Amino acid sequence: MKLNETRFNAPAVTMGLLLLVGLPFIVGLLVQYDYLQELKQVSDERLTLYEMTLDSELRKYEYLPYLISENGMVSAFLTKGGEGVPVNRFLKRVNTIAESSVVYIIGTDGIVKAASNWDRPNAFIGLDLGFRPYFRDAMEGRQGTFFGVGITRGEPGIYISHPIKDKAEVIGVAVAKIALSPLEHLWKEGGETLFVTDANGVIVLTSRPSWKYMSLTPLDEGTIQEIHNREHYPRFQLKHLPWKTRTRFGFVQETTIGKERFLMNTRGISGTDWKISYLTPQAPLWERTLGVSLTTFVLLGLAVLTRLFLRERRQREISRQQAVEANRIRDINRQLEQEVEERKRTEHELRAAQEELIQAGKLAALGEMATAIAHELNQPIAATKTYVASCRLMLKRDKLDDLDPTLRKVSELGDRMAKVTGQLKSFARKTTDKEIEFDLRQAVKEALNLMKHQFVVENCDLKLSMPGQPVLVMGDRMRMEQVLINLFRNGLDALQDTPEPLIGVRLYEDGDRATIHVWDNGPGIAEEVGKKIFEPFVTTKKEGIGVGLGLSISYKIVKDMRGDFRVANREPNGAEFFIHLPLCKHQQEAKL
């Protein structure tokens, strides 16, 4: 017995490696997906907060231009002229209270007439701002809103304008500028990354100063010229900000700006054509993904190592047990070898005894047939003596012409006696274990030839049915003849008290096997005997007539030929035996 050996199992190792690498990867994807949903939610919340902050900052100053436009002193100043100092002081007081950047009044000619910064360097008074869009909007009677960079100090801000009317006629424009730089500083100090873009995709507000006034999309020459004409962003060159974007998991936008990667969430600002974008750095995402994946990989590795350690320890234990078991099995094998040798010797002796028993059965059958055989031989012997006497008489009378036919009859009688003795000699000789192909019809004929004298003596009729073509099987024909003779002898013994004894023999092919059906019209077999009729020393004959070995030997012979032997009672009376033998292979193939 070979001990179990650890073998390299390529599929198992491949699956293990795939599991070791694939599971952390899948876990990493799941962590990414979960964390991205969390970041998306946080981003939405932060974006809402900043949008509300910006909107609140803008709405906080919407009233200023309207408040100024409703002041009678301002209207009188624009219509009647006069000293501008009181108006300038009023504007300065309003600007201080509102905490705006600057407020001022523009005449219908586009020239600034009064301003809150009148007493400071670079005051707005006298500036021509007629080109500004917010001025044109107000002159057309509606409120204007414009983002741009101041032409004096270069500070960016939101400009909100409102028309100043006198009896439904626009006589000037009130403007308030709101500086958004404090908001940008607040964003930067908070460590957040966000920006606001206008309708042209130009970044107007951002927590990253280096991105300011850069465009997300390349601008054509016409758009750039229009921006410069309106002096949206004077002194600034509108460079393109190189960025790439793609969608992950179908709901998150991933953006790469330079060498940095962000998750971007963008939303439009109501009431304006601006958009606000919130950027979340991806470093925490990859740190969490990598951390969880590495943790999973380590845990899996530890699990695999633990499994290998336990398996190795179990293998050592199994090997030790197998070594002990192998020693025990070797001892058992030696004992079995001795028993096998002893069994072979016993089997050889049993086979020899069986052969002797079969031979004894043959001789016993010959002994029982001796009277009929003697009768069979006496008739031709007596006839031979008569013919010999006739030949002598013919010689004395010199009738040589009649001598030849008589001698021919003597020769025929000699052949007849030779045939009888030849059958006896063939039946009586010992058989071999060699299997040869033979015709079952020949075995039935030879058995009936040996028993025909018994049938005559017992006054028993015979009903025979055999096919016209050969029925070929493998085995020993002499042994099959012995089986049939045993059945015929048993049938004749069972018909001793039957008025009109009859034995039937039928040979036929049934699928891939041949069947010999032997039956009689005797009393049949008792139920208690039929269950064990093939066992040794079981007989239905009277005491002293048989010992009960014939059917046991016959059963063994049929089984050795890979056949089947059955017995049953026949309706309305009698017994019947069925011998099933497999046909030769070439005869089976011929039937297909």
mmCIF file with all atom_site columns, C-alpha atoms in Angstrom, residues 62-215:
data_model
loop_
_atom_site.group_PDB
_atom_site.id
_atom_site.type_symbol
_atom_site.label_atom_id
_atom_site.label_alt_id
_atom_site.label_comp_id
_atom_site.label_asym_id
_atom_site.label_entity_id
_atom_site.label_seq_id
_atom_site.pdbx_PDB_ins_code
_atom_site.Cartn_x
_atom_site.Cartn_y
_atom_site.Cartn_z
_atom_site.occupancy
_atom_site.B_iso_or_equiv
_atom_site.pdbx_formal_charge
_atom_site.auth_seq_id
_atom_site.auth_comp_id
_atom_site.auth_asym_id
_atom_site.auth_atom_id
_atom_site.pdbx_PDB_model_num
ATOM 1   C CA . GLU A 1 62  ? -29.491 93.355  -4.437  1.00 0.00 ? 62  GLU A CA 1
ATOM 2   C CA . TYR A 1 63  ? -31.402 96.111  -2.620  1.00 0.00 ? 63  TYR A CA 1
ATOM 3   C CA . LEU A 1 64  ? -28.568 98.666  -2.665  1.00 0.00 ? 64  LEU A CA 1
ATOM 4   C CA . PRO A 1 65  ? -28.962 100.029 -6.230  1.00 0.00 ? 65  PRO A CA 1
ATOM 5   C CA . TYR A 1 66  ? -32.732 100.170 -5.811  1.00 0.00 ? 66  TYR A CA 1
ATOM 6   C CA . LEU A 1 67  ? -32.391 101.969 -2.459  1.00 0.00 ? 67  LEU A CA 1
ATOM 7   C CA . ILE A 1 68  ? -30.079 104.544 -3.998  1.00 0.00 ? 68  ILE A CA 1
ATOM 8   C CA . SER A 1 69  ? -32.334 105.016 -7.029  1.00 0.00 ? 69  SER A CA 1
ATOM 9   C CA . GLU A 1 70  ? -35.285 105.870 -4.744  1.00 0.00 ? 70  GLU A CA 1
ATOM 10  C CA . ASN A 1 71  ? -33.426 108.627 -2.908  1.00 0.00 ? 71  ASN A CA 1
ATOM 11  C CA . GLY A 1 72  ? -34.744 112.103 -3.833  1.00 0.00 ? 72  GLY A CA 1
ATOM 12  C CA . MET A 1 73  ? -31.375 113.752 -3.364  1.00 0.00 ? 73  MET A CA 1
ATOM 13  C CA . VAL A 1 74  ? -29.878 111.487 -6.001  1.00 0.00 ? 74  VAL A CA 1
ATOM 14  C CA . SER A 1 75  ? -32.702 112.176 -8.443  1.00 0.00 ? 75  SER A CA 1
ATOM 15  C CA . ALA A 1 76  ? -32.415 115.946 -7.864  1.00 0.00 ? 76  ALA A CA 1
ATOM 16  C CA . PHE A 1 77  ? -28.648 115.790 -8.363  1.00 0.00 ? 77  PHE A CA 1
ATOM 17  C CA . LEU A 1 78  ? -29.059 114.060 -11.730 1.00 0.00 ? 78  LEU A CA 1
ATOM 18  C CA . THR A 1 79  ? -31.840 116.319 -12.958 1.00 0.00 ? 79  THR A CA 1
ATOM 19  C CA . LYS A 1 80  ? -30.811 119.736 -11.563 1.00 0.00 ? 80  LYS A CA 1
ATOM 20  C CA . GLY A 1 81  ? -27.107 119.297 -10.959 1.00 0.00 ? 81  GLY A CA 1
ATOM 21  C CA . GLY A 1 82  ? -25.468 121.232 -8.171  1.00 0.00 ? 82  GLY A CA 1
ATOM 22  C CA . GLU A 1 83  ? -22.965 120.359 -5.447  1.00 0.00 ? 83  GLU A CA 1
ATOM 23  C CA . GLY A 1 84  ? -22.069 116.615 -5.515  1.00 0.00 ? 84  GLY A CA 1
ATOM 24  C CA . VAL A 1 85  ? -20.464 116.403 -2.084  1.00 0.00 ? 85  VAL A CA 1
ATOM 25  C CA . PRO A 1 86  ? -23.675 115.624 -0.199  1.00 0.00 ? 86  PRO A CA 1
ATOM 26  C CA . VAL A 1 87  ? -24.481 112.842 -2.654  1.00 0.00 ? 87  VAL A CA 1
ATOM 27  C CA . ASN A 1 88  ? -20.957 111.437 -2.354  1.00 0.00 ? 88  ASN A CA 1
ATOM 28  C CA . ARG A 1 89  ? -21.195 111.460 1.422   1.00 0.00 ? 89  ARG A CA 1
ATOM 29  C CA . PHE A 1 90  ? -24.583 109.721 1.233   1.00 0.00 ? 90  PHE A CA 1
ATOM 30  C CA . LEU A 1 91  ? -23.118 107.008 -1.018  1.00 0.00 ? 91  LEU A CA 1
ATOM 31  C CA . LYS A 1 92  ? -20.152 106.581 1.310   1.00 0.00 ? 92  LYS A CA 1
ATOM 32  C CA . ARG A 1 93  ? -22.429 106.186 4.328   1.00 0.00 ? 93  ARG A CA 1
ATOM 33  C CA . VAL A 1 94  ? -24.587 103.612 2.457   1.00 0.00 ? 94  VAL A CA 1
ATOM 34  C CA . ASN A 1 95  ? -21.475 101.679 1.354   1.00 0.00 ? 95  ASN A CA 1
ATOM 35  C CA . THR A 1 96  ? -20.121 101.632 4.895   1.00 0.00 ? 96  THR A CA 1
ATOM 36  C CA . ILE A 1 97  ? -23.363 100.411 6.396   1.00 0.00 ? 97  ILE A CA 1
ATOM 37  C CA . ALA A 1 98  ? -23.916 97.764  3.687   1.00 0.00 ? 98  ALA A CA 1
ATOM 38  C CA . GLU A 1 99  ? -20.235 96.706  3.755   1.00 0.00 ? 99  GLU A CA 1
ATOM 39  C CA . SER A 1 100 ? -20.138 96.603  -0.016  1.00 0.00 ? 100 SER A CA 1
ATOM 40  C CA . SER A 1 101 ? -17.031 97.337  -2.076  1.00 0.00 ? 101 SER A CA 1
ATOM 41  C CA . VAL A 1 102 ? -18.196 100.582 -3.698  1.00 0.00 ? 102 VAL A CA 1
ATOM 42  C CA . VAL A 1 103 ? -21.432 102.261 -4.826  1.00 0.00 ? 103 VAL A CA 1
ATOM 43  C CA . TYR A 1 104 ? -21.706 104.947 -7.479  1.00 0.00 ? 104 TYR A CA 1
ATOM 44  C CA . ILE A 1 105 ? -24.044 106.807 -9.826  1.00 0.00 ? 105 ILE A CA 1
ATOM 45  C CA . ILE A 1 106 ? -23.640 106.970 -13.613 1.00 0.00 ? 106 ILE A CA 1
ATOM 46  C CA . GLY A 1 107 ? -25.243 109.605 -15.782 1.00 0.00 ? 107 GLY A CA 1
ATOM 47  C CA . THR A 1 108 ? -27.059 108.864 -18.974 1.00 0.00 ? 108 THR A CA 1
ATOM 48  C CA . ASP A 1 109 ? -23.842 109.683 -20.858 1.00 0.00 ? 109 ASP A CA 1
ATOM 49  C CA . GLY A 1 110 ? -22.043 106.764 -19.109 1.00 0.00 ? 110 GLY A CA 1
ATOM 50  C CA . ILE A 1 111 ? -19.867 109.068 -16.961 1.00 0.00 ? 111 ILE A CA 1
ATOM 51  C CA . VAL A 1 112 ? -19.689 108.414 -13.192 1.00 0.00 ? 112 VAL A CA 1
ATOM 52  C CA . LYS A 1 113 ? -21.240 111.446 -11.450 1.00 0.00 ? 113 LYS A CA 1
ATOM 53  C CA . ALA A 1 114 ? -20.857 110.443 -7.798  1.00 0.00 ? 114 ALA A CA 1
ATOM 54  C CA . ALA A 1 115 ? -19.165 107.602 -5.905  1.00 0.00 ? 115 ALA A CA 1
ATOM 55  C CA . SER A 1 116 ? -18.603 106.367 -2.373  1.00 0.00 ? 116 SER A CA 1
ATOM 56  C CA . ASN A 1 117 ? -14.822 106.447 -2.941  1.00 0.00 ? 117 ASN A CA 1
ATOM 57  C CA . TRP A 1 118 ? -14.837 110.095 -4.044  1.00 0.00 ? 118 TRP A CA 1
ATOM 58  C CA . ASP A 1 119 ? -12.268 111.049 -1.415  1.00 0.00 ? 119 ASP A CA 1
ATOM 59  C CA . ARG A 1 120 ? -9.768  108.274 -2.217  1.00 0.00 ? 120 ARG A CA 1
ATOM 60  C CA . PRO A 1 121 ? -7.120  107.865 -4.847  1.00 0.00 ? 121 PRO A CA 1
ATOM 61  C CA . ASN A 1 122 ? -8.354  106.236 -8.045  1.00 0.00 ? 122 ASN A CA 1
ATOM 62  C CA . ALA A 1 123 ? -11.896 107.456 -7.361  1.00 0.00 ? 123 ALA A CA 1
ATOM 63  C CA . PHE A 1 124 ? -14.523 106.414 -9.913  1.00 0.00 ? 124 PHE A CA 1
ATOM 64  C CA . ILE A 1 125 ? -15.837 109.982 -10.519 1.00 0.00 ? 125 ILE A CA 1
ATOM 65  C CA . GLY A 1 126 ? -15.327 110.944 -14.131 1.00 0.00 ? 126 GLY A CA 1
ATOM 66  C CA . LEU A 1 127 ? -14.822 107.366 -15.418 1.00 0.00 ? 127 LEU A CA 1
ATOM 67  C CA . ASP A 1 128 ? -16.590 106.461 -18.646 1.00 0.00 ? 128 ASP A CA 1
ATOM 68  C CA . LEU A 1 129 ? -18.379 103.138 -17.956 1.00 0.00 ? 129 LEU A CA 1
ATOM 69  C CA . GLY A 1 130 ? -20.868 103.310 -20.774 1.00 0.00 ? 130 GLY A CA 1
ATOM 70  C CA . PHE A 1 131 ? -19.392 100.151 -22.311 1.00 0.00 ? 131 PHE A CA 1
ATOM 71  C CA . ARG A 1 132 ? -20.308 97.998  -19.314 1.00 0.00 ? 132 ARG A CA 1
ATOM 72  C CA . PRO A 1 133 ? -23.227 95.617  -19.910 1.00 0.00 ? 133 PRO A CA 1
ATOM 73  C CA . TYR A 1 134 ? -24.807 96.423  -16.546 1.00 0.00 ? 134 TYR A CA 1
ATOM 74  C CA . PHE A 1 135 ? -25.050 100.100 -17.594 1.00 0.00 ? 135 PHE A CA 1
ATOM 75  C CA . ARG A 1 136 ? -26.802 99.247  -20.839 1.00 0.00 ? 136 ARG A CA 1
ATOM 76  C CA . ASP A 1 137 ? -29.199 96.893  -19.018 1.00 0.00 ? 137 ASP A CA 1
ATOM 77  C CA . ALA A 1 138 ? -30.172 99.605  -16.534 1.00 0.00 ? 138 ALA A CA 1
ATOM 78  C CA . MET A 1 139 ? -30.586 102.209 -19.277 1.00 0.00 ? 139 MET A CA 1
ATOM 79  C CA . GLU A 1 140 ? -33.085 99.839  -20.868 1.00 0.00 ? 140 GLU A CA 1
ATOM 80  C CA . GLY A 1 141 ? -35.062 99.908  -17.622 1.00 0.00 ? 141 GLY A CA 1
ATOM 81  C CA . ARG A 1 142 ? -34.077 96.584  -16.017 1.00 0.00 ? 142 ARG A CA 1
ATOM 82  C CA . GLN A 1 143 ? -31.714 95.471  -13.300 1.00 0.00 ? 143 GLN A CA 1
ATOM 83  C CA . GLY A 1 144 ? -28.292 94.408  -14.502 1.00 0.00 ? 144 GLY A CA 1
ATOM 84  C CA . THR A 1 145 ? -25.773 91.967  -13.080 1.00 0.00 ? 145 THR A CA 1
ATOM 85  C CA . PHE A 1 146 ? -22.197 91.632  -14.311 1.00 0.00 ? 146 PHE A CA 1
ATOM 86  C CA . PHE A 1 147 ? -18.992 90.029  -13.111 1.00 0.00 ? 147 PHE A CA 1
ATOM 87  C CA . GLY A 1 148 ? -15.808 91.713  -14.074 1.00 0.00 ? 148 GLY A CA 1
ATOM 88  C CA . VAL A 1 149 ? -12.489 93.156  -13.005 1.00 0.00 ? 149 VAL A CA 1
ATOM 89  C CA . GLY A 1 150 ? -12.309 96.817  -12.037 1.00 0.00 ? 150 GLY A CA 1
ATOM 90  C CA . ILE A 1 151 ? -10.568 99.020  -14.579 1.00 0.00 ? 151 ILE A CA 1
ATOM 91  C CA . THR A 1 152 ? -8.900  101.174 -11.907 1.00 0.00 ? 152 THR A CA 1
ATOM 92  C CA . ARG A 1 153 ? -7.668  98.780  -9.220  1.00 0.00 ? 153 ARG A CA 1
ATOM 93  C CA . GLY A 1 154 ? -8.134  95.466  -11.049 1.00 0.00 ? 154 GLY A CA 1
ATOM 94  C CA . GLU A 1 155 ? -10.243 93.939  -8.296  1.00 0.00 ? 155 GLU A CA 1
ATOM 95  C CA . PRO A 1 156 ? -12.883 91.430  -9.428  1.00 0.00 ? 156 PRO A CA 1
ATOM 96  C CA . GLY A 1 157 ? -16.443 91.752  -8.237  1.00 0.00 ? 157 GLY A CA 1
ATOM 97  C CA . ILE A 1 158 ? -20.125 91.514  -8.975  1.00 0.00 ? 158 ILE A CA 1
ATOM 98  C CA . TYR A 1 159 ? -21.725 94.697  -10.342 1.00 0.00 ? 159 TYR A CA 1
ATOM 99  C CA . ILE A 1 160 ? -25.463 95.142  -9.642  1.00 0.00 ? 160 ILE A CA 1
ATOM 100 C CA . SER A 1 161 ? -27.222 98.037  -11.370 1.00 0.00 ? 161 SER A CA 1
ATOM 101 C CA . HIS A 1 162 ? -30.702 99.614  -11.217 1.00 0.00 ? 162 HIS A CA 1
ATOM 102 C CA . PRO A 1 163 ? -32.188 102.429 -13.292 1.00 0.00 ? 163 PRO A CA 1
ATOM 103 C CA . ILE A 1 164 ? -32.845 105.823 -11.645 1.00 0.00 ? 164 ILE A CA 1
ATOM 104 C CA . LYS A 1 165 ? -36.104 107.199 -13.034 1.00 0.00 ? 165 LYS A CA 1
ATOM 105 C CA . ASP A 1 166 ? -37.913 110.479 -13.014 1.00 0.00 ? 166 ASP A CA 1
ATOM 106 C CA . LYS A 1 167 ? -41.480 110.290 -14.214 1.00 0.00 ? 167 LYS A CA 1
ATOM 107 C CA . ALA A 1 168 ? -40.772 106.897 -15.939 1.00 0.00 ? 168 ALA A CA 1
ATOM 108 C CA . GLU A 1 169 ? -37.741 108.359 -17.683 1.00 0.00 ? 169 GLU A CA 1
ATOM 109 C CA . VAL A 1 170 ? -34.305 106.895 -16.936 1.00 0.00 ? 170 VAL A CA 1
ATOM 110 C CA . ILE A 1 171 ? -32.095 109.721 -15.774 1.00 0.00 ? 171 ILE A CA 1
ATOM 111 C CA . GLY A 1 172 ? -29.179 107.664 -14.520 1.00 0.00 ? 172 GLY A CA 1
ATOM 112 C CA . VAL A 1 173 ? -27.967 104.330 -13.144 1.00 0.00 ? 173 VAL A CA 1
ATOM 113 C CA . ALA A 1 174 ? -27.214 103.318 -9.549  1.00 0.00 ? 174 ALA A CA 1
ATOM 114 C CA . VAL A 1 175 ? -24.476 100.654 -9.220  1.00 0.00 ? 175 VAL A CA 1
ATOM 115 C CA . ALA A 1 176 ? -23.175 98.596  -6.308  1.00 0.00 ? 176 ALA A CA 1
ATOM 116 C CA . LYS A 1 177 ? -19.985 96.525  -6.578  1.00 0.00 ? 177 LYS A CA 1
ATOM 117 C CA . ILE A 1 178 ? -19.601 93.486  -4.301  1.00 0.00 ? 178 ILE A CA 1
ATOM 118 C CA . ALA A 1 179 ? -16.100 92.135  -3.891  1.00 0.00 ? 179 ALA A CA 1
ATOM 119 C CA . LEU A 1 180 ? -16.026 88.299  -3.696  1.00 0.00 ? 180 LEU A CA 1
ATOM 120 C CA . SER A 1 181 ? -12.361 88.018  -2.714  1.00 0.00 ? 181 SER A CA 1
ATOM 121 C CA . PRO A 1 182 ? -13.226 87.458  0.987   1.00 0.00 ? 182 PRO A CA 1
ATOM 122 C CA . LEU A 1 183 ? -15.352 84.497  -0.088  1.00 0.00 ? 183 LEU A CA 1
ATOM 123 C CA . GLU A 1 184 ? -12.432 83.049  -2.049  1.00 0.00 ? 184 GLU A CA 1
ATOM 124 C CA . HIS A 1 185 ? -10.132 83.511  0.964   1.00 0.00 ? 185 HIS A CA 1
ATOM 125 C CA . LEU A 1 186 ? -12.684 81.718  3.112   1.00 0.00 ? 186 LEU A CA 1
ATOM 126 C CA . TRP A 1 187 ? -12.754 78.782  0.683   1.00 0.00 ? 187 TRP A CA 1
ATOM 127 C CA . LYS A 1 188 ? -8.965  78.632  0.554   1.00 0.00 ? 188 LYS A CA 1
ATOM 128 C CA . GLU A 1 189 ? -8.569  78.755  4.327   1.00 0.00 ? 189 GLU A CA 1
ATOM 129 C CA . GLY A 1 190 ? -11.138 75.964  4.679   1.00 0.00 ? 190 GLY A CA 1
ATOM 130 C CA . GLY A 1 191 ? -8.941  73.676  2.569   1.00 0.00 ? 191 GLY A CA 1
ATOM 131 C CA . GLU A 1 192 ? -11.714 73.143  0.051   1.00 0.00 ? 192 GLU A CA 1
ATOM 132 C CA . THR A 1 193 ? -11.202 72.915  -3.708  1.00 0.00 ? 193 THR A CA 1
ATOM 133 C CA . LEU A 1 194 ? -13.975 74.554  -5.730  1.00 0.00 ? 194 LEU A CA 1
ATOM 134 C CA . PHE A 1 195 ? -14.487 77.066  -8.479  1.00 0.00 ? 195 PHE A CA 1
ATOM 135 C CA . VAL A 1 196 ? -17.227 79.038  -10.210 1.00 0.00 ? 196 VAL A CA 1
ATOM 136 C CA . THR A 1 197 ? -17.348 79.371  -14.005 1.00 0.00 ? 197 THR A CA 1
ATOM 137 C CA . ASP A 1 198 ? -19.292 81.833  -16.135 1.00 0.00 ? 198 ASP A CA 1
ATOM 138 C CA . ALA A 1 199 ? -21.235 81.136  -19.315 1.00 0.00 ? 199 ALA A CA 1
ATOM 139 C CA . ASN A 1 200 ? -17.979 80.975  -21.334 1.00 0.00 ? 200 ASN A CA 1
ATOM 140 C CA . GLY A 1 201 ? -16.445 78.376  -19.013 1.00 0.00 ? 201 GLY A CA 1
ATOM 141 C CA . VAL A 1 202 ? -14.025 80.907  -17.499 1.00 0.00 ? 202 VAL A CA 1
ATOM 142 C CA . ILE A 1 203 ? -13.185 80.370  -13.825 1.00 0.00 ? 203 ILE A CA 1
ATOM 143 C CA . VAL A 1 204 ? -14.233 83.573  -12.060 1.00 0.00 ? 204 VAL A CA 1
ATOM 144 C CA . LEU A 1 205 ? -14.050 82.396  -8.449  1.00 0.00 ? 205 LEU A CA 1
ATOM 145 C CA . THR A 1 206 ? -11.843 79.658  -7.029  1.00 0.00 ? 206 THR A CA 1
ATOM 146 C CA . SER A 1 207 ? -9.986  78.505  -3.959  1.00 0.00 ? 207 SER A CA 1
ATOM 147 C CA . ARG A 1 208 ? -6.963  77.876  -6.211  1.00 0.00 ? 208 ARG A CA 1
ATOM 148 C CA . PRO A 1 209 ? -5.575  81.292  -7.261  1.00 0.00 ? 209 PRO A CA 1
ATOM 149 C CA . SER A 1 210 ? -3.516  79.733  -10.074 1.00 0.00 ? 210 SER A CA 1
ATOM 150 C CA . TRP A 1 211 ? -6.726  78.584  -11.816 1.00 0.00 ? 211 TRP A CA 1
ATOM 151 C CA . LYS A 1 212 ? -8.424  81.966  -11.783 1.00 0.00 ? 212 LYS A CA 1
ATOM 152 C CA . TYR A 1 213 ? -9.461  83.392  -15.150 1.00 0.00 ? 213 TYR A CA 1
ATOM 153 C CA . MET A 1 214 ? -8.502  80.166  -16.922 1.00 0.00 ? 214 MET A CA 1
ATOM 154 C CA . SER A 1 215 ? -11.080 78.527  -19.204 1.00 0.00 ? 215 SER A CA 1
#
